[in-house]
Coordinates of C-alpha atoms and ligand atoms in Angstrom, one line a residue:
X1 CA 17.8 -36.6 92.4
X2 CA 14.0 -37.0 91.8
X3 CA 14.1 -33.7 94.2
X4 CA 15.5 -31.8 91.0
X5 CA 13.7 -33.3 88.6
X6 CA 10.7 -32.2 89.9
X7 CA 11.4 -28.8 90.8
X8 CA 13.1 -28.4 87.4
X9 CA 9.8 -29.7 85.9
X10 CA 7.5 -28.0 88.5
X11 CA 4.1 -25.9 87.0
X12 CA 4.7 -22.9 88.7
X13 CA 3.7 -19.8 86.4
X14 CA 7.3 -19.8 84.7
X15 CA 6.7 -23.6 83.8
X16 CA 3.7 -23.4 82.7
X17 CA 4.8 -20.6 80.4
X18 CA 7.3 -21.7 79.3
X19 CA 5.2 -25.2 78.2
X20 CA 3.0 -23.2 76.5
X21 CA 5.3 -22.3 74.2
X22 CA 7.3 -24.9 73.8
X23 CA 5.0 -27.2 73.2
X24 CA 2.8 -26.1 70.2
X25 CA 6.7 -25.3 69.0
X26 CA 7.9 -28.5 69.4
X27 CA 5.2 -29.7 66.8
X28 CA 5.8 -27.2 64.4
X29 CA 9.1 -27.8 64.1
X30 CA 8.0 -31.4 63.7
X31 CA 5.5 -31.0 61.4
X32 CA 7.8 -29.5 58.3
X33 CA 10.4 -32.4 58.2
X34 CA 7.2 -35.0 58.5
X35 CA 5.6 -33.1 55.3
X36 CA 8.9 -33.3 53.5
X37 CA 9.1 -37.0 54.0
X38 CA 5.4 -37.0 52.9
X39 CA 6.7 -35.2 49.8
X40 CA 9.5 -37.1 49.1
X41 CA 7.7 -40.7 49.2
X42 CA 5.0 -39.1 46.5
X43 CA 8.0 -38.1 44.0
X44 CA 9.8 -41.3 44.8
X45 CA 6.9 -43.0 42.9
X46 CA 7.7 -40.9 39.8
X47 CA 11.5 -42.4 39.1
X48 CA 14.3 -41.8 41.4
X49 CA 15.7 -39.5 38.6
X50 CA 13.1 -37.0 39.9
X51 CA 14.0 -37.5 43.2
X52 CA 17.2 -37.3 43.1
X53 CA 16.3 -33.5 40.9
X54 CA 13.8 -32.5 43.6
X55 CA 16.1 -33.6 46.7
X56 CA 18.8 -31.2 44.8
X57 CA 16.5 -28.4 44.6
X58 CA 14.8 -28.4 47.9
X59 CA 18.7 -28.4 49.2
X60 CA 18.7 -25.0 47.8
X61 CA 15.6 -23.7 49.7
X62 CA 16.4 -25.0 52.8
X63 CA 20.3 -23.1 52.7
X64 CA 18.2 -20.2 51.6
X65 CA 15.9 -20.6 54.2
X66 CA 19.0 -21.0 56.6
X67 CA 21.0 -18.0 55.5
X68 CA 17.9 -15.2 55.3
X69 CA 14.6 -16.3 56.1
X70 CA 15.3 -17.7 59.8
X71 CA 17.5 -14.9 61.2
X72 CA 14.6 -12.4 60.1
X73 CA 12.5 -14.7 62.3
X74 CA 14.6 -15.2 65.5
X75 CA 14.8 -11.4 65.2
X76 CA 11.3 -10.5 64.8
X77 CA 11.0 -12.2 67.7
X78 CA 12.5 -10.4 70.2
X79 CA 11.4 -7.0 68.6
X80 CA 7.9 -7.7 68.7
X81 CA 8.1 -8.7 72.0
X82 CA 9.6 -5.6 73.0
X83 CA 7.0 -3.6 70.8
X84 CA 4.1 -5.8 72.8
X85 CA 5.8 -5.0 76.3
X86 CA 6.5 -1.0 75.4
X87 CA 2.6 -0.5 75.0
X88 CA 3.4 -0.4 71.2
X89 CA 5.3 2.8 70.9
X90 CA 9.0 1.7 71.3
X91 CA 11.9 2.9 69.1
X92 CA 15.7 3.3 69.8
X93 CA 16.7 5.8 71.8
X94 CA 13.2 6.4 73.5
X95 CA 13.0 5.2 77.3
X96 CA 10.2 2.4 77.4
X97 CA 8.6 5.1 80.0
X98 CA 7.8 7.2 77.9
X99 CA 6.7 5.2 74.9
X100 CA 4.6 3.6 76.8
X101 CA 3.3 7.0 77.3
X102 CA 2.7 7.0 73.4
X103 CA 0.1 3.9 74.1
X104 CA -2.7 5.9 73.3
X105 CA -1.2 7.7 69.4
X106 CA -0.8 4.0 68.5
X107 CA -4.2 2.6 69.3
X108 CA -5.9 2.8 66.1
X109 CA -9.3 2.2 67.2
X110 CA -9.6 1.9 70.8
X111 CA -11.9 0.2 72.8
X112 CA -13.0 -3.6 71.6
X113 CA -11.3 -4.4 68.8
X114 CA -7.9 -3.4 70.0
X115 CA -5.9 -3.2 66.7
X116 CA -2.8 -1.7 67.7
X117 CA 0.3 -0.8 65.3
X118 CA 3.4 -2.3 66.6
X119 CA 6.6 -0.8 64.2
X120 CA 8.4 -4.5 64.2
X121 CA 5.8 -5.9 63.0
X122 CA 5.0 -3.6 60.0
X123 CA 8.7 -4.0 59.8
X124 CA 9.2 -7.8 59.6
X125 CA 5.9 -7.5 57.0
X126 CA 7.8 -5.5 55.1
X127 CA 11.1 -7.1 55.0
X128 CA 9.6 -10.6 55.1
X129 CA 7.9 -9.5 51.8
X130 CA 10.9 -7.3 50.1
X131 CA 13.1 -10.5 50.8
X132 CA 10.5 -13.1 49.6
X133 CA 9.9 -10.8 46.3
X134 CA 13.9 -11.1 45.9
X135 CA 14.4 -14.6 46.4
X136 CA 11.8 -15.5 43.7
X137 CA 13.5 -13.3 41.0
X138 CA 16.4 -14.7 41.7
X139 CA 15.6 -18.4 42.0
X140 CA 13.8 -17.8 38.6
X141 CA 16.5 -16.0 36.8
X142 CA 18.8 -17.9 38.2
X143 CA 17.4 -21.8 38.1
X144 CA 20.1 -22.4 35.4
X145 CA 23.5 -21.3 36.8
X146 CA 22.3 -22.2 40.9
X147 CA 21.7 -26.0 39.5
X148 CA 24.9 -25.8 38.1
X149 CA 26.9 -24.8 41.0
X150 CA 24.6 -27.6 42.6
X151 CA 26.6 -30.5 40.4
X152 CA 23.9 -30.6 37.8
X153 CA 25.5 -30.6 34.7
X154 CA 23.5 -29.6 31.2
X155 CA 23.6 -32.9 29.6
X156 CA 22.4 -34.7 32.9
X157 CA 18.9 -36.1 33.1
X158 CA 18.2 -34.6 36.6
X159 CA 18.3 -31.2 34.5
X160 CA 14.2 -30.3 32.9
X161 CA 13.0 -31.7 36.4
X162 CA 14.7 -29.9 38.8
X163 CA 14.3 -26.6 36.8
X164 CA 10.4 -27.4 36.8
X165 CA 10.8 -27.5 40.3
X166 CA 12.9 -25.1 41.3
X167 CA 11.0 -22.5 39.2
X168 CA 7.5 -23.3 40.5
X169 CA 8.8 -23.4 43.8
X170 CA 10.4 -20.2 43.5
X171 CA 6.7 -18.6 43.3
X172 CA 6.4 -19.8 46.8
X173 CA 9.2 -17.7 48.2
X174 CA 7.4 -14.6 48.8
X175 CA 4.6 -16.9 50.9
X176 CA 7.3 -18.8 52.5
X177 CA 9.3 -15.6 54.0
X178 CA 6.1 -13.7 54.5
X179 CA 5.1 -16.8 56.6
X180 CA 8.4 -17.4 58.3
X181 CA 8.2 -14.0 59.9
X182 CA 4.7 -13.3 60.9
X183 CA 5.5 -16.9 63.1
X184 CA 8.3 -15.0 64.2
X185 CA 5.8 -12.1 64.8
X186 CA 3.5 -14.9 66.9
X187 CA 6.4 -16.2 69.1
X188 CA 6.8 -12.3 70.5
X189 CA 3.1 -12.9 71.2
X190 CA 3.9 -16.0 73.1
X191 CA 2.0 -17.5 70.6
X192 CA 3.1 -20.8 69.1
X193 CA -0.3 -22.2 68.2
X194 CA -1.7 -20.0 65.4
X195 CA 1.6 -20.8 63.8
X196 CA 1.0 -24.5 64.2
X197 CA -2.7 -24.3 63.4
X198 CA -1.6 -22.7 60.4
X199 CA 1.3 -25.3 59.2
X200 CA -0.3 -28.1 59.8
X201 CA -3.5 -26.5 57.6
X202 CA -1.1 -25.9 55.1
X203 CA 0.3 -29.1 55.2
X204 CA -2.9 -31.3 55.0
X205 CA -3.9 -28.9 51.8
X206 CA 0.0 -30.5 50.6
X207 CA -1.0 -33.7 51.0
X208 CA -4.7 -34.2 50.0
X209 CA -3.2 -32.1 46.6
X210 CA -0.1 -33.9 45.7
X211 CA -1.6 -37.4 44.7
X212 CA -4.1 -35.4 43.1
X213 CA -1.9 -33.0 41.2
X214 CA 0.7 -35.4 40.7
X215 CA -0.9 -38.7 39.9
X216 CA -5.0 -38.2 39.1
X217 CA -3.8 -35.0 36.6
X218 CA -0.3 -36.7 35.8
X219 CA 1.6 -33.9 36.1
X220 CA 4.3 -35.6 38.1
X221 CA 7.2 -33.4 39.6
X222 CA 5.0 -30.0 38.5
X223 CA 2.5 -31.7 40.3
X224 CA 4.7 -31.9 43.4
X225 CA 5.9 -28.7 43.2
X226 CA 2.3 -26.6 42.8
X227 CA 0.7 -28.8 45.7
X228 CA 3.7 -27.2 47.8
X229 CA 3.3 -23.2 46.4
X230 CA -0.7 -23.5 47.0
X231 CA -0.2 -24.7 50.6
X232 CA 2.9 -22.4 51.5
X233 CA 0.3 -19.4 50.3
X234 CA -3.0 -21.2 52.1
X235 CA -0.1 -20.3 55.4
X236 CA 0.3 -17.3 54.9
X237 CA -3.2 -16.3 54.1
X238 CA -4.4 -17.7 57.2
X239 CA -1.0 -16.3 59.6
X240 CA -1.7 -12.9 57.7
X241 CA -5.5 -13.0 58.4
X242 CA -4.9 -14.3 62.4
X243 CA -2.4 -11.2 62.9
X244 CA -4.6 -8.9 61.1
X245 CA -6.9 -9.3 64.1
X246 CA -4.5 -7.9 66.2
X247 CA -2.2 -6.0 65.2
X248 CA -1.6 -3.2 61.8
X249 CA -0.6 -5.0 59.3
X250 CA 0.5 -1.5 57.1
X251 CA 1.5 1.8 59.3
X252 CA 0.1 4.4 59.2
X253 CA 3.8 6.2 59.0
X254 CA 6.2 4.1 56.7
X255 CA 9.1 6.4 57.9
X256 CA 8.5 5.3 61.7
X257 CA 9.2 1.6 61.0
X258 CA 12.8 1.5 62.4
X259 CA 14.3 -0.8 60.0
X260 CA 17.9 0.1 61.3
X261 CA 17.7 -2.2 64.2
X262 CA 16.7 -5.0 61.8
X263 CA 19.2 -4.6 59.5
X264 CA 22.2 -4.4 62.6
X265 CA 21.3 -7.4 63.5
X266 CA 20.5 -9.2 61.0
X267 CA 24.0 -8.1 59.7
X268 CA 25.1 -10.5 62.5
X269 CA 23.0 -13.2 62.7
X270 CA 23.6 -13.9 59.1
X271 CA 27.6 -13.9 60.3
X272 CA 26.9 -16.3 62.6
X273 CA 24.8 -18.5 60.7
X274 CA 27.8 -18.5 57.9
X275 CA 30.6 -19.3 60.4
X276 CA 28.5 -22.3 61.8
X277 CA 27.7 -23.4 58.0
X278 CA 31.2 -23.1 56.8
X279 CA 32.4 -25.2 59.8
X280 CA 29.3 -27.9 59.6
X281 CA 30.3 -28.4 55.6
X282 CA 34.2 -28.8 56.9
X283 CA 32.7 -31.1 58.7
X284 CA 31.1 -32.9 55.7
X285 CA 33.9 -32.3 53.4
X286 CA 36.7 -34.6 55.9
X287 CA 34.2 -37.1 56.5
X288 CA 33.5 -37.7 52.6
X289 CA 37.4 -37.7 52.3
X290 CA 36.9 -41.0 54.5
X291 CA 35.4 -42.7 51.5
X292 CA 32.1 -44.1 51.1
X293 CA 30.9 -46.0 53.6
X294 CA 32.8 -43.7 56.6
X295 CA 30.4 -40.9 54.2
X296 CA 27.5 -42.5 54.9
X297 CA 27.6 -43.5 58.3
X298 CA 28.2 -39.5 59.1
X299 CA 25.0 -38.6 57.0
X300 CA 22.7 -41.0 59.1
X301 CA 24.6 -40.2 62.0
X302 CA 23.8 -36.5 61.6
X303 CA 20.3 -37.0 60.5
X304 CA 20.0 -38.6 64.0
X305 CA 21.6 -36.2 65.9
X306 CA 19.6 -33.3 63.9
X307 CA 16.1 -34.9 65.1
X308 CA 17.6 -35.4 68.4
X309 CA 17.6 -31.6 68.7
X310 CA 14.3 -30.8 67.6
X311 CA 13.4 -30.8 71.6
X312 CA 15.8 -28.3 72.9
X313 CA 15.2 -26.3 69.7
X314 CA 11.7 -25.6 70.1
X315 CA 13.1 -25.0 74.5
X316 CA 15.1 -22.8 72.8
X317 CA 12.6 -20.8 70.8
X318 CA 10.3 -20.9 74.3
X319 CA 13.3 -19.4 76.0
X320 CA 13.9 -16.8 73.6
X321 CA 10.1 -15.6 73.5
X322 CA 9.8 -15.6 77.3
X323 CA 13.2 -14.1 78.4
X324 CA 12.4 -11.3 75.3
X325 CA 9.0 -10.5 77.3
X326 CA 10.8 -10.1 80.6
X327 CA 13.6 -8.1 79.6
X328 CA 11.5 -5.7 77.8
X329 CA 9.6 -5.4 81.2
X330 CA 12.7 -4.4 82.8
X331 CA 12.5 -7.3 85.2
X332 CA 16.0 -8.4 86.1
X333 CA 14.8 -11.2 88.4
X334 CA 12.5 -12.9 86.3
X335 CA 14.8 -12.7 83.3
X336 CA 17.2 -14.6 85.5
X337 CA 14.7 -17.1 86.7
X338 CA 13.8 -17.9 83.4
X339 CA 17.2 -18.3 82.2
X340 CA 18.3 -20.9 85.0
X341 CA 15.1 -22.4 84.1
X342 CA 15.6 -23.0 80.9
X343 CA 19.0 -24.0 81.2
X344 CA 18.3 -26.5 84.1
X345 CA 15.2 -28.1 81.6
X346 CA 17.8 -27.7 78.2
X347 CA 20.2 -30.1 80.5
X348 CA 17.6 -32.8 82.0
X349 CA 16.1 -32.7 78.1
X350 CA 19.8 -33.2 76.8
X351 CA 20.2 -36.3 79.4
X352 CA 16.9 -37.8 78.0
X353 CA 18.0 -37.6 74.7
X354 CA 21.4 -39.1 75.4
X355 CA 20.0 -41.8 77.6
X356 CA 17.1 -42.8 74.5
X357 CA 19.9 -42.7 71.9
X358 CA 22.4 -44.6 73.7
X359 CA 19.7 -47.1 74.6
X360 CA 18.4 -47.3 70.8
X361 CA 21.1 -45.5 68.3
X362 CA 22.7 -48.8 66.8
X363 CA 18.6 -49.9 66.5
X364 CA 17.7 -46.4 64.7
X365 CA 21.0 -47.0 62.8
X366 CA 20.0 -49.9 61.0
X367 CA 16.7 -48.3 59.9
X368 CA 18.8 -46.2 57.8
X369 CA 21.5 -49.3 56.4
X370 CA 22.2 -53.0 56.7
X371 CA 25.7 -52.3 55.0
X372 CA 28.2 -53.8 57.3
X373 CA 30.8 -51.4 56.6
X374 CA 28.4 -48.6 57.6
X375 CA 27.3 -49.8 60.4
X376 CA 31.5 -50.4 61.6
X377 CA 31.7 -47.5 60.9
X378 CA 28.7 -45.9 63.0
X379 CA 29.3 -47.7 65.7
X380 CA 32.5 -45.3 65.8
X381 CA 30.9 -42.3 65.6
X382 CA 27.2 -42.9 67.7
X383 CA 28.9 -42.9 71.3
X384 CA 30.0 -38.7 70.2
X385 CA 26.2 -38.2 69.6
X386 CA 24.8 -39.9 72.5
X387 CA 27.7 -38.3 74.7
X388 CA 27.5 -34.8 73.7
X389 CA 23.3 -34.5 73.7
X390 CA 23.0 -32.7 76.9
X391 CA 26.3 -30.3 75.8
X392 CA 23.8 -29.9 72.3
X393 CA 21.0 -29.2 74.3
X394 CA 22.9 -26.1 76.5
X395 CA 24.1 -24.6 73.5
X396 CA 20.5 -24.4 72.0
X397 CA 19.2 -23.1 74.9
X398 CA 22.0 -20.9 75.2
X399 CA 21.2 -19.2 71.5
X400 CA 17.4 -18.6 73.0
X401 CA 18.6 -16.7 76.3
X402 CA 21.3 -14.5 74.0
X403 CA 18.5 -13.7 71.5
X404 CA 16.1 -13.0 74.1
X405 CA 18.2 -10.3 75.7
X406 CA 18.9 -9.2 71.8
X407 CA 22.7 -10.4 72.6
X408 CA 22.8 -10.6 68.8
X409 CA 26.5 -9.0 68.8
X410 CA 28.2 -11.7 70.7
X411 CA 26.5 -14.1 69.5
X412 CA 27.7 -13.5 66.1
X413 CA 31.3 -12.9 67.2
X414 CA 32.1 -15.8 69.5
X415 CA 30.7 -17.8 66.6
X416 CA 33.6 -16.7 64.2
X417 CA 36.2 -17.5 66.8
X418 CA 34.5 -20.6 68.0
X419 CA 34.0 -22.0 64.0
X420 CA 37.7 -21.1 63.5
X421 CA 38.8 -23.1 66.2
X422 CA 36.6 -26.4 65.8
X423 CA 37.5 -26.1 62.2
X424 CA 41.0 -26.4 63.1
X425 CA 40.2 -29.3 64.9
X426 CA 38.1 -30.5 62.2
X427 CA 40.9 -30.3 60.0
X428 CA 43.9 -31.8 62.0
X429 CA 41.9 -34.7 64.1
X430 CA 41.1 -37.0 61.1
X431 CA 44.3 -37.4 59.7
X432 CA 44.8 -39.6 63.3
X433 CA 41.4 -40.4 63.9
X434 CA 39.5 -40.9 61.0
X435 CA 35.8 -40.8 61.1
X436 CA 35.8 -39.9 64.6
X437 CA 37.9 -37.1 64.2
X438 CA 35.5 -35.2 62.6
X439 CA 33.3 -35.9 65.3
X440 CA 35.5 -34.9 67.6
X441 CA 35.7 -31.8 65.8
X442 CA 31.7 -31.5 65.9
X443 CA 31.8 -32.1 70.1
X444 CA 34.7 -29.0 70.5
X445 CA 32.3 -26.7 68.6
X446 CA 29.1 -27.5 70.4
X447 CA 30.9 -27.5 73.5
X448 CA 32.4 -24.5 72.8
X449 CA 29.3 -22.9 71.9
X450 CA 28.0 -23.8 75.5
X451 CA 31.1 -23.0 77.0
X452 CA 30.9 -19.0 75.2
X453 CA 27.2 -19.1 77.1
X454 CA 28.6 -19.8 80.3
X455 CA 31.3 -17.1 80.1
X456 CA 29.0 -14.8 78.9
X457 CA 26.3 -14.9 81.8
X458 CA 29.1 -16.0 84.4
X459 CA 30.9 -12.8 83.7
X460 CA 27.9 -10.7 83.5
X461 CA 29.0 -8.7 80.3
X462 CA 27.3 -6.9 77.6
X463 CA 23.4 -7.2 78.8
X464 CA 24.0 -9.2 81.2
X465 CA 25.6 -6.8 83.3
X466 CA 22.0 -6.7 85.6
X467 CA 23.5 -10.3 87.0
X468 CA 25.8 -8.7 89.3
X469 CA 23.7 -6.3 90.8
X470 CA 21.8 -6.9 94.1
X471 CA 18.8 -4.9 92.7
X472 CA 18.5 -6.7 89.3
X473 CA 17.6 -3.5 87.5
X474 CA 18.4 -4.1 83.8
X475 CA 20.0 -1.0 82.2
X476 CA 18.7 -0.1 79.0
X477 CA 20.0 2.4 77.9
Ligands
NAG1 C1 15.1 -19.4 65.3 O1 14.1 -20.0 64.5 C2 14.3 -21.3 64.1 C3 13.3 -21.7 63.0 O2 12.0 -21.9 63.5 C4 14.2 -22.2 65.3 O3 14.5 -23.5 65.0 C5 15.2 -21.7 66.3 O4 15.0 -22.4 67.5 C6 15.0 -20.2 66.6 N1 16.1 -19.8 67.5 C7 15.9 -19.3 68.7 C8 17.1 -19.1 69.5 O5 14.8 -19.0 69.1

């Protein structure tokens, strides 16, 4: 046992790598949710009328976030580290040969400096700033009619607040997309500490101005939401300034930029990430037909379970950026060393998890309620999230490996089937079950999503086809 702990574990080269990313990753992801609560405790000392405004609007950024801004970083990913690999010239259709051949037509200024133009990049610029310029239009056109689909009605008092908000915040879009793909842009590069450098700048600039804005100059939720705008900007100032050292942040040759590829998959990504949405707010919808307290004991039990992945998300991310690198080297073998790596770490990870929460979930649980009807009801539903953290953890890592091998297509299309199935389950188990029928539900789709990896790279389809050969050459073509 302790034998494949520590060879799953060891520093060898891939280890270390893939710690290197991981890590600074793991803090980032960490660092957004801690400056929300941050956020949050600052506007809860305004009324809870206001927070209940705010929580409605930031709702709407983070689906937005979800639907757009996050597939055009998982994405950028993977092409930038193809671009970084193919000496900087590759495009569809030309063999990574001979654009590498091109190295020397992309340098811009050789020798020290070393700025080189890499298309994805220009591209994910471009897009990231096309889409942010988009979202704010519409989030200020549109603060009226979205807070009405969001419940709040015209005569409630939640309504000048979260308009305020919302509209500020909208200014922040462009910043916030920009952002969101240049650290997708970084994670090509391996690179997961300018990002965090760069978020957690921002977010001390959040905090230090919130009090300030919102209490010294009493302008309350405005406040709130201008600290937020000035610090998603000081991000993307300093991201845009990093990458500027490296790399050309406008080509030279608009028309080269390849934007096909980009839009292909992100065609499917944003499939996917509406199939598992669709399914997760089935998911919601049953367990609010429960009544109240079965309602509430979901919502903390998915907040726990959401931090629990946080870890296998940012092995995930790690996985994707080093698998990416390898297959755009054309190495077969590492690309499958790296993938049983971080499989074999996504399960020990998943073990942990499931051995702290089953140790400490009905202690975390009452952090959240000392309502005994909750808590019953928790106590129903925690042994699913303890029990199915390691299944979790695969199918994480399992979204890493597909987008590192730019498996986008079936990654999208076992989603629809899988989210039609567990949403059959979600919709038949509770009327026997109850609560933890919808949890049920939950454990087929995660385990289903780990089960589609598994068949994937078992049967060595699609990309994956290099698995079955002796010479693990990976076919590109
Ligand atoms: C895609 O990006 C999100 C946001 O940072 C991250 O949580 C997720 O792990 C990424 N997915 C993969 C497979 O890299």
């Amino acid at each position: 046992m302790l034998g494949i702990f520590r060879k799953v574990f060891e520093a060898d080269d891939l280890g270390r790598e893939i710690a290197a990313v991981a890590l600074p990753a793991l803090l980032g992801l960490a660092a957004d949710p801690l400056a929300s609560l941050v956020d949050t405790a600052f506007i809860g000392q305004i009324g809870s009328v206001e927070l209940a405004a705010v929580g409605v609007s930031i709702s709407v950024f983070n689906l937005i976030s979800k639907i757009f801004n996050i597939p055009l970083l998982n994405i950028t990913t993977s092409y930038v580290a193809e671009d970084n690999v193919a000496g900087c010239g590759f495009e569809e259709g030309i063999p990574l040969t001979e654009a590498a051949g091109k190295l020397s037509h992309f340098i811009e200024k050789p020798g020290k400096s070393e700025k080189r133009v890499y298309p994805s990049v220009s591209s994910a610029l471009f897009l990231g700033s096309s889409l942010g310029i988009i979202e704010a239009l519409v989030l200020l056109l549109g603060a009226w009619p979205i807070l009405r689909i969001m419940g709040i009605l015209d005569d409630s008092p939640m309504r000048l607040p979260a308009q305020q908000y919302l509209s500020i915040r909208a200014l922040g879009a462009p910043a916030v997309v920009v952002s969101l793909a240049t650290q997708g842009v970084f994670r090509g590069f391996k690179d997961t500490k300018t990002p965090l450098y760069a978020t957690v700048t921002g977010n001390i600039v959040n905090v230090v101005l919130d009090p300030i804005l919102m209490f010294s100059f009493g302008y309350g939720v405005t406040g709130a939401a201008v600290a937020t705008v000035v610090s998603q900007y000081v991000i993307a100032f300093i991201l845009l300034v990093k990458l500027n050292e490296v790399a050309v942040l406008i080509p030279p040759d608009i028309s080269r930029l390849g934007l096909r590829r980009f839009f292909s998959s992100g065609g499917l990504l944003f499939t996917r990430t509406i199939a598992i949405l669709l399914t997760m707010t089935l998911a919601t919808s049953m367990a609010a037909q429960e009544g109240v307290a079965p309602m509430a004991a979901h919502q903390i039990c998915m907040q726990i379970w959401l931090a629990a992945s946080l870890l296998s998300d940012s092995l995930a991310l790690a996985g994707q950026a080093v698998i990416a690198d390898f297959v755009a080297r054309n190495n077969g073998q590492k690309v499958k060393e790296a993938t049983f790596r971080v499989l074999q770490l996504g399960i020990v990870f998943g073990l942990i998890m499931g051995v702290i929460l089953g140790l400490g979930g009905q202690r975390f649980s009452k952090l959240f309620t000392s309502d005994d009807l909750v808590i019953q009801a928790l106590i129903t539903i925690i042994p699913f999230a303890v029990l199915t953290q390691p299944i979790n953890s695969m199918a994480f890592v399992f979204d890493g490996i597909f987008y590192g091998a730019t498996d986008f297509a079936f990654a999208a299309y076992s989603m629809i089937v899988i989210g039609i199935i567990s949403s059959a389950v979600l919709f038949a188990a509770p009327s026997f079950l109850g609560l933890p029928g919808v949890w049920l539900g939950l454990t087929v789709l995660m385990s289903l999503r780990m089960a589609s990896g598994i068949l994937r790279l078992g049967t060595a389809t699609g990309p994956w086809q290099f698995l079955a050969n002796e010479s693990l050459e990976i076919d590109n073509s």
